[in-house]
Amino acid sequence: MSDVIKKAIFPAAGLGTRFLPATKASPKEMLPIVDKPMIQYGIEEAISCHINEIIIITGKHKRSIEDHFDYAFELEDKLKKSGKKNLLEEINRLSKINIAYIRQGYALGLGHAISCAKPFVKEEPFAVILSDDIIDPEDTLLRDMVRLYKELRSPVLALERVPVSEIHRYGVIDGVRERDGVFRISNLVEKPSAEHAPSDLAIIGRYILTPEIFDILAKSRPGKGGEIQLTDAIRKLSKERPVYGFLFEGRRYDAGDKLGYLKATVDFALKNPSLAEQFRSYILEVSRKLKH
Ligand code: UTP
């Protein structure tokens, strides 16, 4: 099997219930963080790791994702005529990304969404990126995972230590520390209660997987929440071959959750050269008011 990761799957067919009513008819993945939709951050992260073949799993009400990464003749013509060269380049760049779309007819779970990509992935290792987990673009999480896969030739999941009060929202691993930041996984539990969590190491939205997962997913039955869970399939995979966890210690935003979304917006606005100064003054003004 190749040791180069060329493909990334972006599951984007979920119903986004935590963001209703905003997500009733529009995709969560298209909610903007400052001026870019969430999914664009993930795609740029993949491309920065030379993962250039993108597969997006879409569903109902997700057409605007395809439109966003399509050629926009009228808009580009207008930008050209009005001399807005930088914007034109930015817009044009989006239509050059190599993206395949697969439709998941029913939102039967993350595991099911991944299984829909089987015909495109075939016998290669691949990355999975959950675009509502936004990683600070200055962090090198995915690059480090790709490097670790090359060395270990085994699946690698991104992990983060989370407080006990939040553990029930995540897939959680049990495992043995192999070396600094690398764990050999012995078990995975989806959304455990605090007392049943095997550790505080939660799986976050970046995975490097191998194609054996497709056969396991094909035989999977619905698990927690009635959904076909990726965590359950990876647990089975971990009984057949080594599966590793890579501990991420950088900045991640759970932008599928309202508070995480707001934190990402504030931090990205403070880093945006055209906004930073004015936005910082506004934040200071708000915090002064809150103190009084
Ligand atoms: P989430 O658990 O965040 O679910 O899915 P969701 O539907 O997006 O949002 P909430 O929890 O209802 O607010 C994790 C990822 O898996 C995708 C989602 O689009 C998201 O990227 N997913 C989930 C699918 O593609 N298909 C599914 O059937 C379920």
PDB file of C-alpha atoms and ligand atoms in Angstrom:
ATOM      1  CA  MET A   1       0.000   0.000   0.000  1.00  0.00           C
ATOM      2  CA  SER A   2       1.192   3.508  -0.813  1.00  0.00           C
ATOM      3  CA  ASP A   3       2.609   5.587   2.052  1.00  0.00           C
ATOM      4  CA  VAL A   4       1.532   8.857   0.413  1.00  0.00           C
ATOM      5  CA  ILE A   5      -1.780  10.401   1.436  1.00  0.00           C
ATOM      6  CA  LYS A   6      -3.315  11.950  -1.672  1.00  0.00           C
ATOM      7  CA  LYS A   7      -7.007  11.870  -0.806  1.00  0.00           C
ATOM      8  CA  ALA A   8      -9.096  13.507   1.906  1.00  0.00           C
ATOM      9  CA  ILE A   9     -12.743  12.794   2.677  1.00  0.00           C
ATOM     10  CA  PHE A  10     -14.843  15.649   4.033  1.00  0.00           C
ATOM     11  CA  PRO A  11     -18.103  14.257   5.470  1.00  0.00           C
ATOM     12  CA  ALA A  12     -20.582  17.125   5.185  1.00  0.00           C
ATOM     13  CA  ALA A  13     -23.958  15.389   5.045  1.00  0.00           C
ATOM     14  CA  GLY A  14     -24.899  15.778   8.717  1.00  0.00           C
ATOM     15  CA  LEU A  15     -28.031  17.654   9.734  1.00  0.00           C
ATOM     16  CA  GLY A  16     -26.249  20.244  11.875  1.00  0.00           C
ATOM     17  CA  THR A  17     -28.962  20.229  14.548  1.00  0.00           C
ATOM     18  CA  ARG A  18     -26.887  22.249  17.044  1.00  0.00           C
ATOM     19  CA  PHE A  19     -27.072  25.208  14.678  1.00  0.00           C
ATOM     20  CA  LEU A  20     -30.789  25.147  13.902  1.00  0.00           C
ATOM     21  CA  PRO A  21     -32.563  27.110  12.592  1.00  0.00           C
ATOM     22  CA  ALA A  22     -29.535  28.459  10.638  1.00  0.00           C
ATOM     23  CA  THR A  23     -28.903  24.978   9.223  1.00  0.00           C
ATOM     24  CA  LYS A  24     -32.479  24.136   8.274  1.00  0.00           C
ATOM     25  CA  ALA A  25     -31.889  24.826   4.581  1.00  0.00           C
ATOM     26  CA  SER A  26     -28.180  25.800   4.465  1.00  0.00           C
ATOM     27  CA  PRO A  27     -25.160  23.629   5.215  1.00  0.00           C
ATOM     28  CA  LYS A  28     -23.358  24.075   8.524  1.00  0.00           C
ATOM     29  CA  GLU A  29     -20.122  23.689   6.550  1.00  0.00           C
ATOM     30  CA  MET A  30     -20.900  26.955   4.721  1.00  0.00           C
ATOM     31  CA  LEU A  31     -21.247  29.070   7.880  1.00  0.00           C
ATOM     32  CA  PRO A  32     -18.524  31.697   7.584  1.00  0.00           C
ATOM     33  CA  ILE A  33     -15.714  32.207  10.057  1.00  0.00           C
ATOM     34  CA  VAL A  34     -15.031  35.882   9.250  1.00  0.00           C
ATOM     35  CA  ASP A  35     -15.015  35.670   5.431  1.00  0.00           C
ATOM     36  CA  LYS A  36     -14.474  32.004   4.573  1.00  0.00           C
ATOM     37  CA  PRO A  37     -16.890  29.113   4.999  1.00  0.00           C
ATOM     38  CA  MET A  38     -15.795  26.542   7.605  1.00  0.00           C
ATOM     39  CA  ILE A  39     -15.139  23.848   5.033  1.00  0.00           C
ATOM     40  CA  GLN A  40     -12.683  26.041   3.135  1.00  0.00           C
ATOM     41  CA  TYR A  41     -10.338  26.142   6.147  1.00  0.00           C
ATOM     42  CA  GLY A  42     -10.217  22.326   6.176  1.00  0.00           C
ATOM     43  CA  ILE A  43      -9.670  22.105   2.437  1.00  0.00           C
ATOM     44  CA  GLU A  44      -6.839  24.636   2.594  1.00  0.00           C
ATOM     45  CA  GLU A  45      -5.308  22.603   5.444  1.00  0.00           C
ATOM     46  CA  ALA A  46      -5.397  19.443   3.283  1.00  0.00           C
ATOM     47  CA  ILE A  47      -3.898  21.213   0.276  1.00  0.00           C
ATOM     48  CA  SER A  48      -1.104  22.634   2.448  1.00  0.00           C
ATOM     49  CA  CYS A  49      -0.187  18.970   3.198  1.00  0.00           C
ATOM     50  CA  HIS A  50      -0.172  18.126  -0.549  1.00  0.00           C
ATOM     51  CA  ILE A  51      -3.454  16.243  -0.217  1.00  0.00           C
ATOM     52  CA  ASN A  52      -4.971  17.456  -3.451  1.00  0.00           C
ATOM     53  CA  GLU A  53      -7.781  14.990  -4.181  1.00  0.00           C
ATOM     54  CA  ILE A  54     -10.782  16.106  -2.163  1.00  0.00           C
ATOM     55  CA  ILE A  55     -13.957  14.074  -1.730  1.00  0.00           C
ATOM     56  CA  ILE A  56     -16.931  15.817  -0.124  1.00  0.00           C
ATOM     57  CA  ILE A  57     -19.847  13.725   1.140  1.00  0.00           C
ATOM     58  CA  THR A  58     -22.929  15.855   0.690  1.00  0.00           C
ATOM     59  CA  GLY A  59     -26.633  15.452   1.318  1.00  0.00           C
ATOM     60  CA  LYS A  60     -29.862  17.393   1.132  1.00  0.00           C
ATOM     61  CA  HIS A  61     -29.592  21.224   1.172  1.00  0.00           C
ATOM     62  CA  LYS A  62     -25.847  21.089   0.512  1.00  0.00           C
ATOM     63  CA  ARG A  63     -25.776  22.437  -3.073  1.00  0.00           C
ATOM     64  CA  SER A  64     -24.135  25.700  -1.999  1.00  0.00           C
ATOM     65  CA  ILE A  65     -20.942  23.758  -1.115  1.00  0.00           C
ATOM     66  CA  GLU A  66     -20.642  22.702  -4.766  1.00  0.00           C
ATOM     67  CA  ASP A  67     -21.423  26.235  -5.948  1.00  0.00           C
ATOM     68  CA  HIS A  68     -18.770  27.677  -3.650  1.00  0.00           C
ATOM     69  CA  PHE A  69     -16.031  25.602  -5.267  1.00  0.00           C
ATOM     70  CA  ASP A  70     -17.358  26.061  -8.808  1.00  0.00           C
ATOM     71  CA  TYR A  71     -16.352  28.542 -11.504  1.00  0.00           C
ATOM     72  CA  ALA A  72     -18.350  31.795 -11.130  1.00  0.00           C
ATOM     73  CA  PHE A  73     -18.201  33.394 -14.572  1.00  0.00           C
ATOM     74  CA  GLU A  74     -20.391  36.450 -13.930  1.00  0.00           C
ATOM     75  CA  LEU A  75     -18.695  37.287 -10.635  1.00  0.00           C
ATOM     76  CA  GLU A  76     -15.189  36.815 -12.020  1.00  0.00           C
ATOM     77  CA  ASP A  77     -16.033  38.984 -15.044  1.00  0.00           C
ATOM     78  CA  LYS A  78     -17.298  41.749 -12.771  1.00  0.00           C
ATOM     79  CA  LEU A  79     -14.226  41.592 -10.506  1.00  0.00           C
ATOM     80  CA  LYS A  80     -11.960  41.679 -13.569  1.00  0.00           C
ATOM     81  CA  LYS A  81     -13.745  44.749 -14.992  1.00  0.00           C
ATOM     82  CA  SER A  82     -13.638  46.586 -11.653  1.00  0.00           C
ATOM     83  CA  GLY A  83      -9.900  45.836 -11.237  1.00  0.00           C
ATOM     84  CA  LYS A  84     -10.294  43.832  -7.985  1.00  0.00           C
ATOM     85  CA  LYS A  85      -7.322  41.616  -8.798  1.00  0.00           C
ATOM     86  CA  ASN A  86      -6.765  40.084  -5.351  1.00  0.00           C
ATOM     87  CA  LEU A  87     -10.390  39.101  -4.891  1.00  0.00           C
ATOM     88  CA  LEU A  88     -10.496  37.733  -8.432  1.00  0.00           C
ATOM     89  CA  GLU A  89      -7.459  35.534  -7.736  1.00  0.00           C
ATOM     90  CA  GLU A  90      -8.959  34.314  -4.472  1.00  0.00           C
ATOM     91  CA  ILE A  91     -12.298  33.439  -6.115  1.00  0.00           C
ATOM     92  CA  ASN A  92     -10.662  31.847  -9.143  1.00  0.00           C
ATOM     93  CA  ARG A  93      -8.360  29.711  -6.976  1.00  0.00           C
ATOM     94  CA  LEU A  94     -11.396  28.011  -5.419  1.00  0.00           C
ATOM     95  CA  SER A  95     -12.644  26.690  -8.757  1.00  0.00           C
ATOM     96  CA  LYS A  96      -9.260  25.081  -9.474  1.00  0.00           C
ATOM     97  CA  ILE A  97      -9.419  22.650  -6.517  1.00  0.00           C
ATOM     98  CA  ASN A  98      -9.926  19.036  -7.568  1.00  0.00           C
ATOM     99  CA  ILE A  99     -13.151  18.002  -5.778  1.00  0.00           C
ATOM    100  CA  ALA A 100     -15.425  14.974  -6.221  1.00  0.00           C
ATOM    101  CA  TYR A 101     -18.891  14.950  -4.616  1.00  0.00           C
ATOM    102  CA  ILE A 102     -20.730  11.905  -3.342  1.00  0.00           C
ATOM    103  CA  ARG A 103     -24.256  12.051  -2.021  1.00  0.00           C
ATOM    104  CA  GLN A 104     -25.245  10.322   1.193  1.00  0.00           C
ATOM    105  CA  GLY A 105     -28.992   9.847   0.700  1.00  0.00           C
ATOM    106  CA  TYR A 106     -29.785   9.521   4.413  1.00  0.00           C
ATOM    107  CA  ALA A 107     -27.713  10.876   7.294  1.00  0.00           C
ATOM    108  CA  LEU A 108     -27.076   7.415   8.776  1.00  0.00           C
ATOM    109  CA  GLY A 109     -23.967   8.470  10.663  1.00  0.00           C
ATOM    110  CA  LEU A 110     -20.330   9.435  10.197  1.00  0.00           C
ATOM    111  CA  GLY A 111     -19.273   5.806   9.573  1.00  0.00           C
ATOM    112  CA  HIS A 112     -21.869   5.468   6.840  1.00  0.00           C
ATOM    113  CA  ALA A 113     -20.765   8.789   5.298  1.00  0.00           C
ATOM    114  CA  ILE A 114     -17.163   7.520   5.090  1.00  0.00           C
ATOM    115  CA  SER A 115     -18.299   4.228   3.543  1.00  0.00           C
ATOM    116  CA  CYS A 116     -19.901   6.200   0.679  1.00  0.00           C
ATOM    117  CA  ALA A 117     -16.386   7.234  -0.449  1.00  0.00           C
ATOM    118  CA  LYS A 118     -15.163   3.668  -1.020  1.00  0.00           C
ATOM    119  CA  PRO A 119     -15.396   3.747  -4.852  1.00  0.00           C
ATOM    120  CA  PHE A 120     -13.176   6.861  -4.950  1.00  0.00           C
ATOM    121  CA  VAL A 121     -10.584   5.756  -2.423  1.00  0.00           C
ATOM    122  CA  LYS A 122     -10.026   2.174  -3.545  1.00  0.00           C
ATOM    123  CA  GLU A 123      -6.816   0.684  -2.078  1.00  0.00           C
ATOM    124  CA  GLU A 124      -5.133   3.819  -0.749  1.00  0.00           C
ATOM    125  CA  PRO A 125      -4.708   5.261   2.729  1.00  0.00           C
ATOM    126  CA  PHE A 126      -6.698   8.498   3.116  1.00  0.00           C
ATOM    127  CA  ALA A 127      -7.382  11.386   5.461  1.00  0.00           C
ATOM    128  CA  VAL A 128     -10.760  12.237   6.989  1.00  0.00           C
ATOM    129  CA  ILE A 129     -11.342  15.861   7.909  1.00  0.00           C
ATOM    130  CA  LEU A 130     -14.361  17.034   9.894  1.00  0.00           C
ATOM    131  CA  SER A 131     -14.622  20.608   8.774  1.00  0.00           C
ATOM    132  CA  ASP A 132     -16.387  21.848  11.885  1.00  0.00           C
ATOM    133  CA  ASP A 133     -13.240  21.056  13.879  1.00  0.00           C
ATOM    134  CA  ILE A 134     -11.139  24.015  12.831  1.00  0.00           C
ATOM    135  CA  ILE A 135      -7.408  23.814  13.477  1.00  0.00           C
ATOM    136  CA  ASP A 136      -5.443  27.035  13.723  1.00  0.00           C
ATOM    137  CA  PRO A 137      -3.807  27.338  10.265  1.00  0.00           C
ATOM    138  CA  GLU A 138      -0.452  27.947  12.012  1.00  0.00           C
ATOM    139  CA  ASP A 139      -0.581  24.493  13.634  1.00  0.00           C
ATOM    140  CA  THR A 140       0.833  21.467  11.826  1.00  0.00           C
ATOM    141  CA  LEU A 141      -1.505  18.708  13.079  1.00  0.00           C
ATOM    142  CA  LEU A 142      -2.371  17.111   9.730  1.00  0.00           C
ATOM    143  CA  ARG A 143       1.217  17.381   8.480  1.00  0.00           C
ATOM    144  CA  ASP A 144       2.454  15.654  11.647  1.00  0.00           C
ATOM    145  CA  MET A 145      -0.153  12.891  11.230  1.00  0.00           C
ATOM    146  CA  VAL A 146       0.830  12.326   7.580  1.00  0.00           C
ATOM    147  CA  ARG A 147       4.472  12.052   8.685  1.00  0.00           C
ATOM    148  CA  LEU A 148       3.546   9.595  11.449  1.00  0.00           C
ATOM    149  CA  TYR A 149       1.537   7.470   9.003  1.00  0.00           C
ATOM    150  CA  LYS A 150       4.557   7.322   6.683  1.00  0.00           C
ATOM    151  CA  GLU A 151       6.660   6.029   9.553  1.00  0.00           C
ATOM    152  CA  LEU A 152       4.158   3.593  11.126  1.00  0.00           C
ATOM    153  CA  ARG A 153       2.088   2.626   8.063  1.00  0.00           C
ATOM    154  CA  SER A 154      -0.934   2.318  10.348  1.00  0.00           C
ATOM    155  CA  PRO A 155      -4.053   4.395  10.945  1.00  0.00           C
ATOM    156  CA  VAL A 156      -3.535   7.527  13.044  1.00  0.00           C
ATOM    157  CA  LEU A 157      -6.273   9.422  14.907  1.00  0.00           C
ATOM    158  CA  ALA A 158      -5.890  12.954  16.257  1.00  0.00           C
ATOM    159  CA  LEU A 159      -6.434  13.134  20.024  1.00  0.00           C
ATOM    160  CA  GLU A 160      -6.929  15.948  22.473  1.00  0.00           C
ATOM    161  CA  ARG A 161      -7.148  15.939  26.257  1.00  0.00           C
ATOM    162  CA  VAL A 162     -10.595  17.203  27.230  1.00  0.00           C
ATOM    163  CA  PRO A 163     -12.057  18.088  30.649  1.00  0.00           C
ATOM    164  CA  VAL A 164     -14.205  15.390  32.312  1.00  0.00           C
ATOM    165  CA  SER A 165     -17.277  17.625  31.963  1.00  0.00           C
ATOM    166  CA  GLU A 166     -16.995  17.456  28.154  1.00  0.00           C
ATOM    167  CA  ILE A 167     -15.950  13.838  27.667  1.00  0.00           C
ATOM    168  CA  HIS A 168     -19.526  12.646  26.884  1.00  0.00           C
ATOM    169  CA  ARG A 169     -19.424  14.600  23.599  1.00  0.00           C
ATOM    170  CA  TYR A 170     -16.501  12.639  22.124  1.00  0.00           C
ATOM    171  CA  GLY A 171     -15.179   9.252  21.076  1.00  0.00           C
ATOM    172  CA  VAL A 172     -12.623   8.391  23.768  1.00  0.00           C
ATOM    173  CA  ILE A 173      -9.644   6.022  23.569  1.00  0.00           C
ATOM    174  CA  ASP A 174      -7.897   3.634  25.881  1.00  0.00           C
ATOM    175  CA  GLY A 175      -4.290   2.939  25.041  1.00  0.00           C
ATOM    176  CA  VAL A 176      -0.633   2.799  25.914  1.00  0.00           C
ATOM    177  CA  ARG A 177       1.744   5.695  25.476  1.00  0.00           C
ATOM    178  CA  GLU A 178       4.407   4.553  22.991  1.00  0.00           C
ATOM    179  CA  ARG A 179       6.428   7.753  23.071  1.00  0.00           C
ATOM    180  CA  ASP A 180       5.902  11.484  23.457  1.00  0.00           C
ATOM    181  CA  GLY A 181       2.503  12.308  21.967  1.00  0.00           C
ATOM    182  CA  VAL A 182       1.941   8.860  20.373  1.00  0.00           C
ATOM    183  CA  PHE A 183      -0.438   6.232  21.807  1.00  0.00           C
ATOM    184  CA  ARG A 184      -1.139   2.687  20.670  1.00  0.00           C
ATOM    185  CA  ILE A 185      -4.935   2.401  20.901  1.00  0.00           C
ATOM    186  CA  SER A 186      -6.462  -0.660  22.575  1.00  0.00           C
ATOM    187  CA  ASN A 187     -10.104   0.451  22.771  1.00  0.00           C
ATOM    188  CA  LEU A 188     -12.443   3.223  21.706  1.00  0.00           C
ATOM    189  CA  VAL A 189     -15.764   4.223  23.267  1.00  0.00           C
ATOM    190  CA  GLU A 190     -18.260   6.567  21.608  1.00  0.00           C
ATOM    191  CA  LYS A 191     -19.610   9.342  23.835  1.00  0.00           C
ATOM    192  CA  PRO A 192     -19.051   7.654  27.237  1.00  0.00           C
ATOM    193  CA  SER A 193     -20.379   9.066  30.482  1.00  0.00           C
ATOM    194  CA  ALA A 194     -17.660  10.634  32.668  1.00  0.00           C
ATOM    195  CA  GLU A 195     -17.542   7.552  34.926  1.00  0.00           C
ATOM    196  CA  HIS A 196     -17.221   5.114  32.010  1.00  0.00           C
ATOM    197  CA  ALA A 197     -14.631   7.068  29.994  1.00  0.00           C
ATOM    198  CA  PRO A 198     -11.431   4.990  29.660  1.00  0.00           C
ATOM    199  CA  SER A 199      -9.259   8.155  29.615  1.00  0.00           C
ATOM    200  CA  ASP A 200      -9.425  11.897  28.957  1.00  0.00           C
ATOM    201  CA  LEU A 201      -8.071  11.399  25.432  1.00  0.00           C
ATOM    202  CA  ALA A 202     -10.804  12.363  22.976  1.00  0.00           C
ATOM    203  CA  ILE A 203     -10.776  11.781  19.236  1.00  0.00           C
ATOM    204  CA  ILE A 204     -10.972  15.049  17.296  1.00  0.00           C
ATOM    205  CA  GLY A 205     -11.823  15.612  13.645  1.00  0.00           C
ATOM    206  CA  ARG A 206      -8.673  14.451  11.837  1.00  0.00           C
ATOM    207  CA  TYR A 207      -8.010  10.812  10.915  1.00  0.00           C
ATOM    208  CA  ILE A 208      -5.644   8.923   8.649  1.00  0.00           C
ATOM    209  CA  LEU A 209      -7.286   5.612   7.774  1.00  0.00           C
ATOM    210  CA  THR A 210      -6.520   2.574   5.663  1.00  0.00           C
ATOM    211  CA  PRO A 211      -8.982   0.939   3.228  1.00  0.00           C
ATOM    212  CA  GLU A 212      -9.680  -2.109   5.479  1.00  0.00           C
ATOM    213  CA  ILE A 213     -12.098   0.210   7.280  1.00  0.00           C
ATOM    214  CA  PHE A 214     -14.530  -0.037   4.320  1.00  0.00           C
ATOM    215  CA  ASP A 215     -15.107  -3.795   4.774  1.00  0.00           C
ATOM    216  CA  ILE A 216     -15.679  -3.263   8.493  1.00  0.00           C
ATOM    217  CA  LEU A 217     -18.104  -0.386   7.837  1.00  0.00           C
ATOM    218  CA  ALA A 218     -19.994  -2.481   5.291  1.00  0.00           C
ATOM    219  CA  LYS A 219     -20.760  -4.995   8.055  1.00  0.00           C
ATOM    220  CA  SER A 220     -21.441  -2.393  10.769  1.00  0.00           C
ATOM    221  CA  ARG A 221     -24.755  -2.071  12.508  1.00  0.00           C
ATOM    222  CA  PRO A 222     -26.115   1.175  13.977  1.00  0.00           C
ATOM    223  CA  GLY A 223     -24.520   2.035  17.333  1.00  0.00           C
ATOM    224  CA  LYS A 224     -24.973   4.998  19.684  1.00  0.00           C
ATOM    225  CA  GLY A 225     -27.787   7.312  18.554  1.00  0.00           C
ATOM    226  CA  GLY A 226     -28.919   4.756  15.941  1.00  0.00           C
ATOM    227  CA  GLU A 227     -26.056   5.863  13.668  1.00  0.00           C
ATOM    228  CA  ILE A 228     -23.307   3.866  11.984  1.00  0.00           C
ATOM    229  CA  GLN A 229     -20.403   5.073  14.077  1.00  0.00           C
ATOM    230  CA  LEU A 230     -16.875   5.468  12.721  1.00  0.00           C
ATOM    231  CA  THR A 231     -15.572   4.917  16.262  1.00  0.00           C
ATOM    232  CA  ASP A 232     -17.114   1.412  16.389  1.00  0.00           C
ATOM    233  CA  ALA A 233     -15.500   0.480  13.066  1.00  0.00           C
ATOM    234  CA  ILE A 234     -12.092   1.787  14.174  1.00  0.00           C
ATOM    235  CA  ARG A 235     -12.399  -0.266  17.384  1.00  0.00           C
ATOM    236  CA  LYS A 236     -12.794  -3.382  15.240  1.00  0.00           C
ATOM    237  CA  LEU A 237      -9.911  -2.284  13.034  1.00  0.00           C
ATOM    238  CA  SER A 238      -7.717  -1.870  16.130  1.00  0.00           C
ATOM    239  CA  LYS A 239      -8.242  -5.593  16.912  1.00  0.00           C
ATOM    240  CA  GLU A 240      -6.879  -6.506  13.463  1.00  0.00           C
ATOM    241  CA  ARG A 241      -3.911  -4.150  13.187  1.00  0.00           C
ATOM    242  CA  PRO A 242      -2.205  -1.398  15.200  1.00  0.00           C
ATOM    243  CA  VAL A 243      -4.052   1.908  15.358  1.00  0.00           C
ATOM    244  CA  TYR A 244      -2.285   4.936  16.826  1.00  0.00           C
ATOM    245  CA  GLY A 245      -3.360   8.198  18.384  1.00  0.00           C
ATOM    246  CA  PHE A 246      -1.443  11.442  17.995  1.00  0.00           C
ATOM    247  CA  LEU A 247      -1.892  13.956  20.808  1.00  0.00           C
ATOM    248  CA  PHE A 248      -2.633  17.441  19.512  1.00  0.00           C
ATOM    249  CA  GLU A 249      -1.675  20.272  21.822  1.00  0.00           C
ATOM    250  CA  GLY A 250      -2.368  23.229  19.549  1.00  0.00           C
ATOM    251  CA  ARG A 251      -5.478  25.341  19.051  1.00  0.00           C
ATOM    252  CA  ARG A 252      -8.691  23.658  17.900  1.00  0.00           C
ATOM    253  CA  TYR A 253     -12.153  25.192  17.632  1.00  0.00           C
ATOM    254  CA  ASP A 254     -15.261  23.028  17.828  1.00  0.00           C
ATOM    255  CA  ALA A 255     -17.101  25.277  15.401  1.00  0.00           C
ATOM    256  CA  GLY A 256     -20.042  22.851  15.100  1.00  0.00           C
ATOM    257  CA  ASP A 257     -21.019  24.150  18.535  1.00  0.00           C
ATOM    258  CA  LYS A 258     -22.214  27.743  18.980  1.00  0.00           C
ATOM    259  CA  LEU A 259     -19.671  28.738  21.634  1.00  0.00           C
ATOM    260  CA  GLY A 260     -16.754  27.175  19.705  1.00  0.00           C
ATOM    261  CA  TYR A 261     -17.962  28.916  16.571  1.00  0.00           C
ATOM    262  CA  LEU A 262     -17.967  32.302  18.326  1.00  0.00           C
ATOM    263  CA  LYS A 263     -14.472  31.696  19.763  1.00  0.00           C
ATOM    264  CA  ALA A 264     -13.155  30.843  16.283  1.00  0.00           C
ATOM    265  CA  THR A 265     -14.768  33.956  14.836  1.00  0.00           C
ATOM    266  CA  VAL A 266     -13.236  36.239  17.483  1.00  0.00           C
ATOM    267  CA  ASP A 267      -9.733  34.723  17.220  1.00  0.00           C
ATOM    268  CA  PHE A 268      -9.706  34.682  13.406  1.00  0.00           C
ATOM    269  CA  ALA A 269     -10.989  38.267  13.249  1.00  0.00           C
ATOM    270  CA  LEU A 270      -8.196  39.348  15.617  1.00  0.00           C
ATOM    271  CA  LYS A 271      -5.685  37.768  13.193  1.00  0.00           C
ATOM    272  CA  ASN A 272      -7.222  39.244  10.055  1.00  0.00           C
ATOM    273  CA  PRO A 273      -5.009  42.113   8.852  1.00  0.00           C
ATOM    274  CA  SER A 274      -7.898  44.191   7.492  1.00  0.00           C
ATOM    275  CA  LEU A 275      -9.975  43.846  10.676  1.00  0.00           C
ATOM    276  CA  ALA A 276      -7.599  43.263  13.573  1.00  0.00           C
ATOM    277  CA  GLU A 277      -7.072  46.844  14.757  1.00  0.00           C
ATOM    278  CA  GLN A 278     -10.701  47.971  14.744  1.00  0.00           C
ATOM    279  CA  PHE A 279     -11.974  44.669  16.054  1.00  0.00           C
ATOM    280  CA  ARG A 280      -9.479  44.708  18.916  1.00  0.00           C
ATOM    281  CA  SER A 281     -10.688  48.197  19.953  1.00  0.00           C
ATOM    282  CA  TYR A 282     -14.262  46.918  19.860  1.00  0.00           C
ATOM    283  CA  ILE A 283     -13.433  43.871  21.996  1.00  0.00           C
ATOM    284  CA  LEU A 284     -11.667  46.105  24.535  1.00  0.00           C
ATOM    285  CA  GLU A 285     -14.681  48.419  24.627  1.00  0.00           C
ATOM    286  CA  VAL A 286     -17.024  45.452  25.216  1.00  0.00           C
ATOM    287  CA  SER A 287     -14.833  43.979  27.951  1.00  0.00           C
ATOM    288  CA  ARG A 288     -14.614  47.381  29.709  1.00  0.00           C
ATOM    289  CA  LYS A 289     -18.427  47.540  29.687  1.00  0.00           C
ATOM    290  CA  LEU A 290     -18.654  43.980  31.044  1.00  0.00           C
ATOM    291  CA  LYS A 291     -16.357  44.852  33.958  1.00  0.00           C
ATOM    292  CA  HIS A 292     -18.647  47.713  35.051  1.00  0.00           C
TER     293      HIS A 292
HETATM  294  P1  UTP B   1     -21.787  15.757  13.817  1.00  0.00           P
HETATM  295  O1  UTP B   1     -21.780  14.782  14.903  1.00  0.00           O
HETATM  296  O2  UTP B   1     -21.164  17.084  14.061  1.00  0.00           O
HETATM  297  O3  UTP B   1     -23.295  15.931  13.324  1.00  0.00           O
HETATM  298  O4  UTP B   1     -21.134  15.048  12.554  1.00  0.00           O
HETATM  299  P2  UTP B   1     -23.940  17.090  12.506  1.00  0.00           P
HETATM  300  O5  UTP B   1     -25.182  16.582  11.904  1.00  0.00           O
HETATM  301  O6  UTP B   1     -22.962  17.705  11.525  1.00  0.00           O
HETATM  302  O7  UTP B   1     -24.243  18.212  13.582  1.00  0.00           O
HETATM  303  P3  UTP B   1     -25.166  18.184  14.912  1.00  0.00           P
HETATM  304  O8  UTP B   1     -24.418  17.385  15.945  1.00  0.00           O
HETATM  305  O9  UTP B   1     -26.520  17.612  14.559  1.00  0.00           O
HETATM  306  O10 UTP B   1     -25.254  19.627  15.276  1.00  0.00           O
HETATM  307  C1  UTP B   1     -19.738  14.982  12.401  1.00  0.00           C
HETATM  308  C2  UTP B   1     -19.416  15.102  10.929  1.00  0.00           C
HETATM  309  O11 UTP B   1     -19.962  13.990  10.216  1.00  0.00           O
HETATM  310  C3  UTP B   1     -20.785  14.448   9.153  1.00  0.00           C
HETATM  311  C4  UTP B   1     -21.211  15.854   9.539  1.00  0.00           C
HETATM  312  O12 UTP B   1     -21.530  16.598   8.380  1.00  0.00           O
HETATM  313  C5  UTP B   1     -19.978  16.353  10.278  1.00  0.00           C
HETATM  314  O13 UTP B   1     -18.994  16.820   9.386  1.00  0.00           O
HETATM  315  N1  UTP B   1     -21.898  13.487   9.012  1.00  0.00           N
HETATM  316  C6  UTP B   1     -22.591  13.092  10.115  1.00  0.00           C
HETATM  317  C7  UTP B   1     -22.229  13.014   7.755  1.00  0.00           C
HETATM  318  O14 UTP B   1     -21.598  13.380   6.736  1.00  0.00           O
HETATM  319  N2  UTP B   1     -23.251  12.114   7.646  1.00  0.00           N
HETATM  320  C8  UTP B   1     -23.956  11.698   8.730  1.00  0.00           C
HETATM  321  O15 UTP B   1     -24.865  10.860   8.552  1.00  0.00           O
HETATM  322  C9  UTP B   1     -23.610  12.191   9.987  1.00  0.00           C
END
